[in-house]
Amino acid sequence: MNKKYLVLGLLGLAACGKKDEEKKNAAPPPTPVTLVAARTTEAVYYDEYPATVTALNVVELRSQVTGFVTGISFKEGDVVPKGKALYEIDRRQYEAAYQQALAGLRSTQANATNAQVNATRYERLASQDAIARQVLDNATTALATARAQVAEAQAGVNIARNNLSFSTITAPFTGRIGISAVRLGSQVGAGTTLLNTISSEDPIGVDIVVTQTDIERFNTLLNSKTSRADSTLRLVLPGGKTYPLPGRIRTIDRGVNSGTATITVRVEFANPNRELKDGMSAVVKVLNTQSGQRIVVPFKAIVEQMGENFVYAATDSSTAQQRKVKLGPRLKDQIVLMEGVKEGDKIVTEGVQKLRDGAKITTEVPKAPPAPGK
């Protein structure tokens, strides 16, 4: 009796072991996934460069004469036209010096006129042998001396006139003037005292620093007519607003900084509303040369392994095929794929964490198990 039960028990254990082995060797169920077709779209993206707004023309206003400030004829912060009088230095001494120089010029001119008359008369008498030759030579010398004195006096007049004109400081170009560094009654020194600063605003420059490997790219933009009017160069203001007007490459610096292997590129923007201010920080966006019709897929489809990027594509046999891809720029929740996927490929976007190359997949939602007791 005991032997019979023992045999039955052994047979039962063998049957259970066989079932466990079959269950172990059975293929795993397909992994539920979500598929999205890779599509071609117009992918427009930009490279961004930190930038500094800079006036194309900046001048520090300094007096070329010494004196006291007797007039200030502008409103600080205003745009002043070229030639407008801005400051006046006490003109009285320079006016007096100018009048004195004029008087000296008239005196030397009178002496020169008299010397010319004498020289002419003595030449006529000498031709008649009526005077000694020495008298004519003296008259000729006196005339030359008088003419030199006239030239010297004329130079003195020019200097006095210039000093008088320097006593009025005018705007060298149309631009915005800053806060005055001096007030009425302040004493200024010739060439030393800073009065104010004026800078041009329209157009205005924006400087960016690029690596030397980008020089060819920016040289192409510099010589390209399209970059002057389209959206190749855009400016983002500090608050994140995109400046409405396009830019153009104005100039590329003469040489590369040997320490940083970079070079400065100046972009020019129209600034009719004076929205851009000298010294402002901004970002210049340069249209990437790879923009155009590109394959895009949802960014969540990307799987990174050992520094390389992959996606899972569904095959006709409902298996997931792992494909190595080359990434382009990210466009919000999408990403450009430069290589590895073609248009229409079904790409797994949900369930990628559970997949391996060659795994079975299904797009059917698995049924929920029945509730206990039902």
Tab-separated table of C-alpha atoms in Angstrom:
chain	number	residue	atom	x	y	z
A	1	MET	CA	0.000	0.000	0.000
A	2	ASN	CA	2.750	2.412	0.900
A	3	LYS	CA	4.602	1.566	-2.308
A	4	LYS	CA	1.519	2.391	-4.341
A	5	TYR	CA	1.157	5.820	-2.795
A	6	LEU	CA	4.861	6.465	-3.221
A	7	VAL	CA	4.670	5.756	-6.948
A	8	LEU	CA	1.642	7.990	-7.356
A	9	GLY	CA	3.400	10.798	-5.504
A	10	LEU	CA	6.468	10.516	-7.706
A	11	LEU	CA	4.311	10.595	-10.821
A	12	GLY	CA	2.533	13.708	-9.540
A	13	LEU	CA	5.818	15.494	-8.840
A	14	ALA	CA	7.118	14.631	-12.303
A	15	ALA	CA	3.975	16.049	-13.907
A	16	CYS	CA	4.282	19.288	-11.942
A	17	GLY	CA	7.946	19.618	-12.863
A	18	LYS	CA	7.125	19.119	-16.520
A	19	LYS	CA	4.487	21.843	-16.395
A	20	ASP	CA	6.922	24.256	-14.729
A	21	GLU	CA	9.534	23.524	-17.384
A	22	GLU	CA	6.999	24.133	-20.163
A	23	LYS	CA	5.918	27.373	-18.537
A	24	LYS	CA	9.569	28.429	-18.217
A	25	ASN	CA	10.323	27.708	-21.876
A	26	ALA	CA	7.159	29.382	-23.167
A	27	ALA	CA	7.715	32.625	-25.148
A	28	PRO	CA	6.933	35.831	-23.184
A	29	PRO	CA	3.767	37.658	-24.231
A	30	PRO	CA	4.119	40.582	-26.677
A	31	THR	CA	4.944	43.934	-25.038
A	32	PRO	CA	2.136	46.518	-25.377
A	33	VAL	CA	3.491	49.605	-27.142
A	34	THR	CA	2.332	52.774	-28.848
A	35	LEU	CA	3.546	53.407	-32.383
A	36	VAL	CA	3.925	56.731	-34.170
A	37	ALA	CA	4.862	57.089	-37.823
A	38	ALA	CA	8.033	59.039	-38.527
A	39	ARG	CA	7.124	62.058	-40.618
A	40	THR	CA	8.858	64.625	-42.761
A	41	THR	CA	8.254	68.224	-41.847
A	42	GLU	CA	9.782	71.638	-42.289
A	43	ALA	CA	12.292	71.726	-39.440
A	44	VAL	CA	13.471	75.284	-38.853
A	45	TYR	CA	15.923	75.702	-36.023
A	46	TYR	CA	18.530	78.164	-34.920
A	47	ASP	CA	21.928	78.194	-33.254
A	48	GLU	CA	22.054	80.657	-30.382
A	49	TYR	CA	24.917	82.993	-29.481
A	50	PRO	CA	25.109	85.310	-26.446
A	51	ALA	CA	25.326	88.872	-27.727
A	52	THR	CA	25.941	92.463	-26.652
A	53	VAL	CA	24.250	95.430	-28.303
A	54	THR	CA	26.810	98.039	-29.301
A	55	ALA	CA	26.476	101.434	-30.931
A	56	LEU	CA	28.119	101.654	-34.337
A	57	ASN	CA	29.383	105.132	-33.489
A	58	VAL	CA	30.231	106.354	-29.984
A	59	VAL	CA	32.006	109.605	-29.154
A	60	GLU	CA	33.079	111.057	-25.823
A	61	LEU	CA	32.517	114.806	-25.887
A	62	ARG	CA	35.444	116.822	-24.526
A	63	SER	CA	36.253	120.497	-24.837
A	64	GLN	CA	39.239	121.546	-26.920
A	65	VAL	CA	39.559	124.797	-24.973
A	66	THR	CA	39.772	125.652	-21.287
A	67	GLY	CA	37.103	127.669	-19.540
A	68	PHE	CA	33.813	127.670	-17.665
A	69	VAL	CA	30.609	126.106	-18.977
A	70	THR	CA	28.206	128.958	-19.759
A	71	GLY	CA	25.557	127.086	-21.736
A	72	ILE	CA	23.960	123.638	-21.970
A	73	SER	CA	21.446	123.405	-24.816
A	74	PHE	CA	19.966	119.922	-24.833
A	75	LYS	CA	17.780	117.601	-22.798
A	76	GLU	CA	19.637	114.652	-21.345
A	77	GLY	CA	18.727	111.369	-23.001
A	78	ASP	CA	17.341	113.005	-26.147
A	79	VAL	CA	18.277	112.253	-29.735
A	80	VAL	CA	20.191	115.287	-31.002
A	81	PRO	CA	20.730	116.055	-34.686
A	82	LYS	CA	24.156	116.418	-36.226
A	83	GLY	CA	25.556	119.944	-35.766
A	84	LYS	CA	23.315	120.908	-32.843
A	85	ALA	CA	25.028	123.126	-30.233
A	86	LEU	CA	25.317	121.168	-26.989
A	87	TYR	CA	27.716	123.040	-24.674
A	88	GLU	CA	29.168	126.521	-24.654
A	89	ILE	CA	32.431	127.447	-22.957
A	90	ASP	CA	32.930	131.081	-21.927
A	91	ARG	CA	33.491	132.733	-25.310
A	92	ARG	CA	34.621	136.203	-24.194
A	93	GLN	CA	38.353	135.600	-24.062
A	94	TYR	CA	38.272	133.653	-27.336
A	95	GLU	CA	36.203	136.352	-29.037
A	96	ALA	CA	38.670	138.991	-27.830
A	97	ALA	CA	41.626	136.914	-29.020
A	98	TYR	CA	39.976	136.528	-32.407
A	99	GLN	CA	39.394	140.276	-32.769
A	100	GLN	CA	42.969	140.944	-31.718
A	101	ALA	CA	44.253	138.511	-34.319
A	102	LEU	CA	42.089	140.169	-36.981
A	103	ALA	CA	43.495	143.572	-36.075
A	104	GLY	CA	47.040	142.252	-36.282
A	105	LEU	CA	46.265	140.739	-39.700
A	106	ARG	CA	44.925	144.046	-41.006
A	107	SER	CA	48.048	145.860	-39.754
A	108	THR	CA	50.419	143.435	-41.478
A	109	GLN	CA	48.310	143.563	-44.640
A	110	ALA	CA	48.655	147.386	-44.627
A	111	ASN	CA	52.408	147.090	-44.195
A	112	ALA	CA	52.542	144.560	-47.013
A	113	THR	CA	50.570	146.878	-49.274
A	114	ASN	CA	52.979	149.737	-48.549
A	115	ALA	CA	55.969	147.455	-49.136
A	116	GLN	CA	54.457	146.395	-52.481
A	117	VAL	CA	54.043	150.045	-53.533
A	118	ASN	CA	57.647	150.885	-52.597
A	119	ALA	CA	59.027	147.830	-54.369
A	120	THR	CA	57.090	148.693	-57.540
A	121	ARG	CA	58.290	152.298	-57.524
A	122	TYR	CA	61.910	151.327	-56.888
A	123	GLU	CA	61.810	148.789	-59.707
A	124	ARG	CA	60.709	151.530	-62.104
A	125	LEU	CA	63.439	153.911	-60.900
A	126	ALA	CA	66.060	151.163	-61.037
A	127	SER	CA	65.145	150.453	-64.647
A	128	GLN	CA	65.997	154.109	-65.361
A	129	ASP	CA	69.252	153.911	-63.359
A	130	ALA	CA	67.780	156.607	-61.076
A	131	ILE	CA	68.591	154.793	-57.792
A	132	ALA	CA	71.233	152.499	-56.514
A	133	ARG	CA	70.662	148.754	-56.875
A	134	GLN	CA	70.950	148.369	-53.097
A	135	VAL	CA	67.788	150.426	-52.568
A	136	LEU	CA	65.774	148.099	-54.805
A	137	ASP	CA	67.131	145.031	-53.018
A	138	ASN	CA	66.124	146.483	-49.654
A	139	ALA	CA	62.602	147.202	-50.939
A	140	THR	CA	62.278	143.648	-52.303
A	141	THR	CA	63.405	142.192	-48.967
A	142	ALA	CA	60.961	144.403	-47.068
A	143	LEU	CA	58.134	143.198	-49.326
A	144	ALA	CA	59.005	139.541	-48.730
A	145	THR	CA	59.142	140.167	-44.977
A	146	ALA	CA	55.776	141.908	-45.031
A	147	ARG	CA	54.208	139.023	-46.951
A	148	ALA	CA	55.583	136.525	-44.412
A	149	GLN	CA	54.139	138.618	-41.607
A	150	VAL	CA	50.764	138.563	-43.326
A	151	ALA	CA	50.907	134.772	-43.560
A	152	GLU	CA	51.839	134.561	-39.870
A	153	ALA	CA	49.025	136.903	-38.894
A	154	GLN	CA	46.589	134.895	-41.021
A	155	ALA	CA	47.634	131.719	-39.172
A	156	GLY	CA	47.028	133.517	-35.886
A	157	VAL	CA	43.556	134.466	-37.071
A	158	ASN	CA	42.837	130.863	-38.031
A	159	ILE	CA	43.937	129.634	-34.589
A	160	ALA	CA	41.851	132.256	-32.824
A	161	ARG	CA	38.839	131.452	-35.026
A	162	ASN	CA	39.199	127.753	-34.294
A	163	ASN	CA	39.460	128.363	-30.563
A	164	LEU	CA	36.370	130.522	-30.754
A	165	SER	CA	34.503	127.804	-32.632
A	166	PHE	CA	35.760	125.183	-30.154
A	167	SER	CA	34.057	127.118	-27.385
A	168	THR	CA	30.791	125.712	-28.771
A	169	ILE	CA	30.626	121.911	-28.664
A	170	THR	CA	28.269	120.500	-31.302
A	171	ALA	CA	26.915	117.014	-32.031
A	172	PRO	CA	29.294	115.237	-34.460
A	173	PHE	CA	26.449	113.022	-35.739
A	174	THR	CA	22.800	112.326	-35.039
A	175	GLY	CA	22.586	110.215	-31.910
A	176	ARG	CA	21.366	109.902	-28.351
A	177	ILE	CA	23.150	111.986	-25.761
A	178	GLY	CA	23.628	110.773	-22.213
A	179	ILE	CA	23.561	112.396	-18.784
A	180	SER	CA	25.847	115.419	-18.608
A	181	ALA	CA	29.019	115.013	-16.569
A	182	VAL	CA	29.296	118.781	-16.011
A	183	ARG	CA	26.886	121.540	-15.016
A	184	LEU	CA	26.647	125.259	-15.665
A	185	GLY	CA	29.635	127.026	-14.151
A	186	SER	CA	31.851	123.944	-14.152
A	187	GLN	CA	35.436	124.515	-15.200
A	188	VAL	CA	36.706	122.268	-17.957
A	189	GLY	CA	40.201	121.625	-19.228
A	190	ALA	CA	41.186	121.346	-22.849
A	191	GLY	CA	41.057	117.698	-23.897
A	192	THR	CA	40.788	116.354	-20.335
A	193	THR	CA	37.301	116.916	-18.942
A	194	LEU	CA	34.598	114.505	-20.127
A	195	LEU	CA	31.408	116.433	-20.838
A	196	ASN	CA	29.119	113.709	-22.130
A	197	THR	CA	28.858	110.730	-24.460
A	198	ILE	CA	26.806	110.515	-27.635
A	199	SER	CA	26.068	107.307	-29.533
A	200	SER	CA	24.275	106.426	-32.734
A	201	GLU	CA	21.200	104.184	-32.495
A	202	ASP	CA	19.828	103.523	-35.946
A	203	PRO	CA	21.175	101.249	-37.237
A	204	ILE	CA	22.799	99.549	-34.262
A	205	GLY	CA	25.283	96.709	-33.944
A	206	VAL	CA	25.107	93.460	-32.002
A	207	ASP	CA	28.383	91.630	-31.305
A	208	ILE	CA	28.679	87.861	-30.950
A	209	VAL	CA	31.732	85.665	-30.429
A	210	VAL	CA	32.044	82.519	-32.548
A	211	THR	CA	34.670	79.811	-32.804
A	212	GLN	CA	37.186	79.880	-35.613
A	213	THR	CA	35.532	76.818	-37.148
A	214	ASP	CA	32.454	78.978	-37.814
A	215	ILE	CA	34.334	81.628	-39.807
A	216	GLU	CA	33.486	80.082	-43.175
A	217	ARG	CA	29.797	79.916	-42.261
A	218	PHE	CA	29.665	83.593	-41.286
A	219	ASN	CA	31.728	84.654	-44.296
A	220	THR	CA	29.038	83.016	-46.434
A	221	LEU	CA	26.354	84.974	-44.576
A	222	LEU	CA	28.368	88.177	-44.961
A	223	ASN	CA	28.437	87.752	-48.725
A	224	SER	CA	24.860	86.510	-48.980
A	225	LYS	CA	22.209	89.009	-50.055
A	226	THR	CA	19.427	86.907	-48.558
A	227	SER	CA	20.804	87.317	-45.041
A	228	ARG	CA	20.098	91.028	-45.230
A	229	ALA	CA	16.348	90.752	-45.447
A	230	ASP	CA	15.084	87.342	-44.338
A	231	SER	CA	14.914	85.476	-41.038
A	232	THR	CA	18.437	84.052	-41.134
A	233	LEU	CA	19.507	86.289	-38.241
A	234	ARG	CA	17.103	87.040	-35.423
A	235	LEU	CA	17.546	88.786	-32.086
A	236	VAL	CA	16.017	87.734	-28.772
A	237	LEU	CA	15.727	90.517	-26.184
A	238	PRO	CA	16.484	90.041	-22.458
A	239	GLY	CA	12.827	89.408	-21.597
A	240	GLY	CA	12.565	86.627	-24.171
A	241	LYS	CA	10.784	88.706	-26.820
A	242	THR	CA	11.954	88.212	-30.402
A	243	TYR	CA	12.971	91.475	-32.043
A	244	PRO	CA	10.699	91.984	-35.072
A	245	LEU	CA	13.320	93.176	-37.565
A	246	PRO	CA	15.908	90.894	-39.214
A	247	GLY	CA	19.641	91.458	-39.016
A	248	ARG	CA	22.549	91.212	-41.407
A	249	ILE	CA	26.241	90.522	-40.961
A	250	ARG	CA	27.995	93.896	-40.958
A	251	THR	CA	31.587	92.824	-40.403
A	252	ILE	CA	33.843	90.070	-39.120
A	253	ASP	CA	36.791	91.085	-36.963
A	254	ARG	CA	40.230	91.237	-38.554
A	255	GLY	CA	41.735	88.329	-36.614
A	256	VAL	CA	41.192	85.352	-34.316
A	257	ASN	CA	41.934	85.597	-30.608
A	258	SER	CA	44.816	83.155	-30.241
A	259	GLY	CA	44.011	82.506	-26.591
A	260	THR	CA	40.377	81.479	-27.091
A	261	ALA	CA	40.351	80.536	-30.807
A	262	THR	CA	37.322	82.800	-31.261
A	263	ILE	CA	36.467	85.790	-33.417
A	264	THR	CA	33.951	88.620	-33.052
A	265	VAL	CA	31.157	89.005	-35.592
A	266	ARG	CA	29.089	92.192	-35.702
A	267	VAL	CA	25.464	91.929	-36.791
A	268	GLU	CA	23.539	95.058	-37.784
A	269	PHE	CA	19.884	95.671	-36.992
A	270	ALA	CA	17.631	98.558	-37.947
A	271	ASN	CA	16.487	100.334	-34.779
A	272	PRO	CA	13.853	102.893	-35.809
A	273	ASN	CA	12.039	102.822	-32.464
A	274	ARG	CA	15.283	103.002	-30.445
A	275	GLU	CA	14.294	99.795	-28.671
A	276	LEU	CA	17.861	98.469	-28.682
A	277	LYS	CA	20.228	100.222	-26.288
A	278	ASP	CA	24.014	100.288	-26.258
A	279	GLY	CA	25.356	97.695	-23.802
A	280	MET	CA	22.168	95.598	-23.682
A	281	SER	CA	22.557	91.816	-23.403
A	282	ALA	CA	20.682	89.680	-25.919
A	283	VAL	CA	20.842	86.451	-27.909
A	284	VAL	CA	21.438	86.249	-31.659
A	285	LYS	CA	19.762	83.268	-33.334
A	286	VAL	CA	21.401	82.116	-36.566
A	287	LEU	CA	19.441	79.822	-38.871
A	288	ASN	CA	21.076	76.398	-38.853
A	289	THR	CA	22.300	75.279	-42.250
A	290	GLN	CA	20.610	71.893	-41.744
A	291	SER	CA	17.145	73.427	-41.533
A	292	GLY	CA	14.712	72.132	-44.132
A	293	GLN	CA	12.614	69.020	-44.796
A	294	ARG	CA	13.643	66.596	-42.048
A	295	ILE	CA	12.435	63.377	-40.389
A	296	VAL	CA	11.012	64.028	-36.918
A	297	VAL	CA	9.736	61.680	-34.201
A	298	PRO	CA	8.590	62.275	-30.612
A	299	PHE	CA	11.549	62.879	-28.329
A	300	LYS	CA	10.361	60.209	-25.869
A	301	ALA	CA	11.101	57.536	-28.512
A	302	ILE	CA	14.861	58.048	-28.062
A	303	VAL	CA	16.790	55.495	-26.014
A	304	GLU	CA	20.374	56.282	-24.992
A	305	GLN	CA	22.820	53.453	-24.436
A	306	MET	CA	26.538	53.860	-23.837
A	307	GLY	CA	26.569	57.329	-25.334
A	308	GLU	CA	24.712	56.269	-28.491
A	309	ASN	CA	21.081	56.875	-29.413
A	310	PHE	CA	18.549	54.361	-30.643
A	311	VAL	CA	14.864	53.987	-31.473
A	312	TYR	CA	12.704	50.868	-31.777
A	313	ALA	CA	10.935	50.456	-35.111
A	314	ALA	CA	8.109	47.965	-35.686
A	315	THR	CA	8.659	45.348	-38.401
A	316	ASP	CA	6.044	43.529	-40.467
A	317	SER	CA	6.333	40.542	-38.144
A	318	SER	CA	5.297	42.645	-35.130
A	319	THR	CA	8.747	42.688	-33.614
A	320	ALA	CA	10.754	45.658	-32.381
A	321	GLN	CA	13.949	46.346	-34.300
A	322	GLN	CA	16.525	48.503	-32.571
A	323	ARG	CA	18.002	51.180	-34.872
A	324	LYS	CA	20.927	53.471	-34.226
A	325	VAL	CA	20.062	57.072	-35.093
A	326	LYS	CA	21.889	60.368	-35.466
A	327	LEU	CA	20.104	63.150	-33.638
A	328	GLY	CA	19.463	66.621	-34.946
A	329	PRO	CA	18.115	69.497	-32.865
A	330	ARG	CA	15.190	69.131	-30.513
A	331	LEU	CA	11.997	70.963	-31.517
A	332	LYS	CA	9.911	71.146	-28.337
A	333	ASP	CA	8.512	67.591	-27.868
A	334	GLN	CA	9.867	66.406	-31.243
A	335	ILE	CA	13.422	65.680	-32.357
A	336	VAL	CA	15.040	65.667	-35.767
A	337	LEU	CA	16.661	62.408	-36.896
A	338	MET	CA	19.446	62.942	-39.401
A	339	GLU	CA	20.079	59.211	-39.999
A	340	GLY	CA	18.592	55.803	-39.183
A	341	VAL	CA	14.880	56.315	-39.881
A	342	LYS	CA	12.891	57.038	-43.025
A	343	GLU	CA	9.484	58.579	-43.473
A	344	GLY	CA	6.593	56.273	-42.532
A	345	ASP	CA	8.575	53.980	-40.245
A	346	LYS	CA	6.523	52.979	-37.201
A	347	ILE	CA	8.449	54.092	-34.141
A	348	VAL	CA	7.732	52.946	-30.575
A	349	THR	CA	7.005	55.878	-28.289
A	350	GLU	CA	5.433	54.119	-25.287
A	351	GLY	CA	6.874	50.975	-23.726
A	352	VAL	CA	10.434	51.444	-24.942
A	353	GLN	CA	11.851	50.754	-21.459
A	354	LYS	CA	10.591	47.146	-21.627
A	355	LEU	CA	11.934	46.358	-25.090
A	356	ARG	CA	14.992	44.680	-26.474
A	357	ASP	CA	16.055	44.120	-30.049
A	358	GLY	CA	13.785	41.537	-31.698
A	359	ALA	CA	11.148	41.566	-28.933
A	360	LYS	CA	7.521	40.859	-29.845
A	361	ILE	CA	5.218	43.855	-29.595
A	362	THR	CA	1.500	44.530	-29.778
A	363	THR	CA	-0.550	47.667	-29.996
A	364	GLU	CA	-3.538	46.028	-28.297
A	365	VAL	CA	-4.317	47.132	-24.773
A	366	PRO	CA	-4.214	44.056	-22.475
A	367	LYS	CA	-7.479	43.162	-20.796
A	368	ALA	CA	-7.681	43.809	-17.090
A	369	PRO	CA	-7.842	40.621	-14.935
A	370	PRO	CA	-11.290	39.866	-13.477
A	371	ALA	CA	-11.995	41.163	-10.022
A	372	PRO	CA	-11.716	38.600	-7.187
A	373	GLY	CA	-14.927	36.699	-6.523
A	374	LYS	CA	-16.273	37.041	-10.060
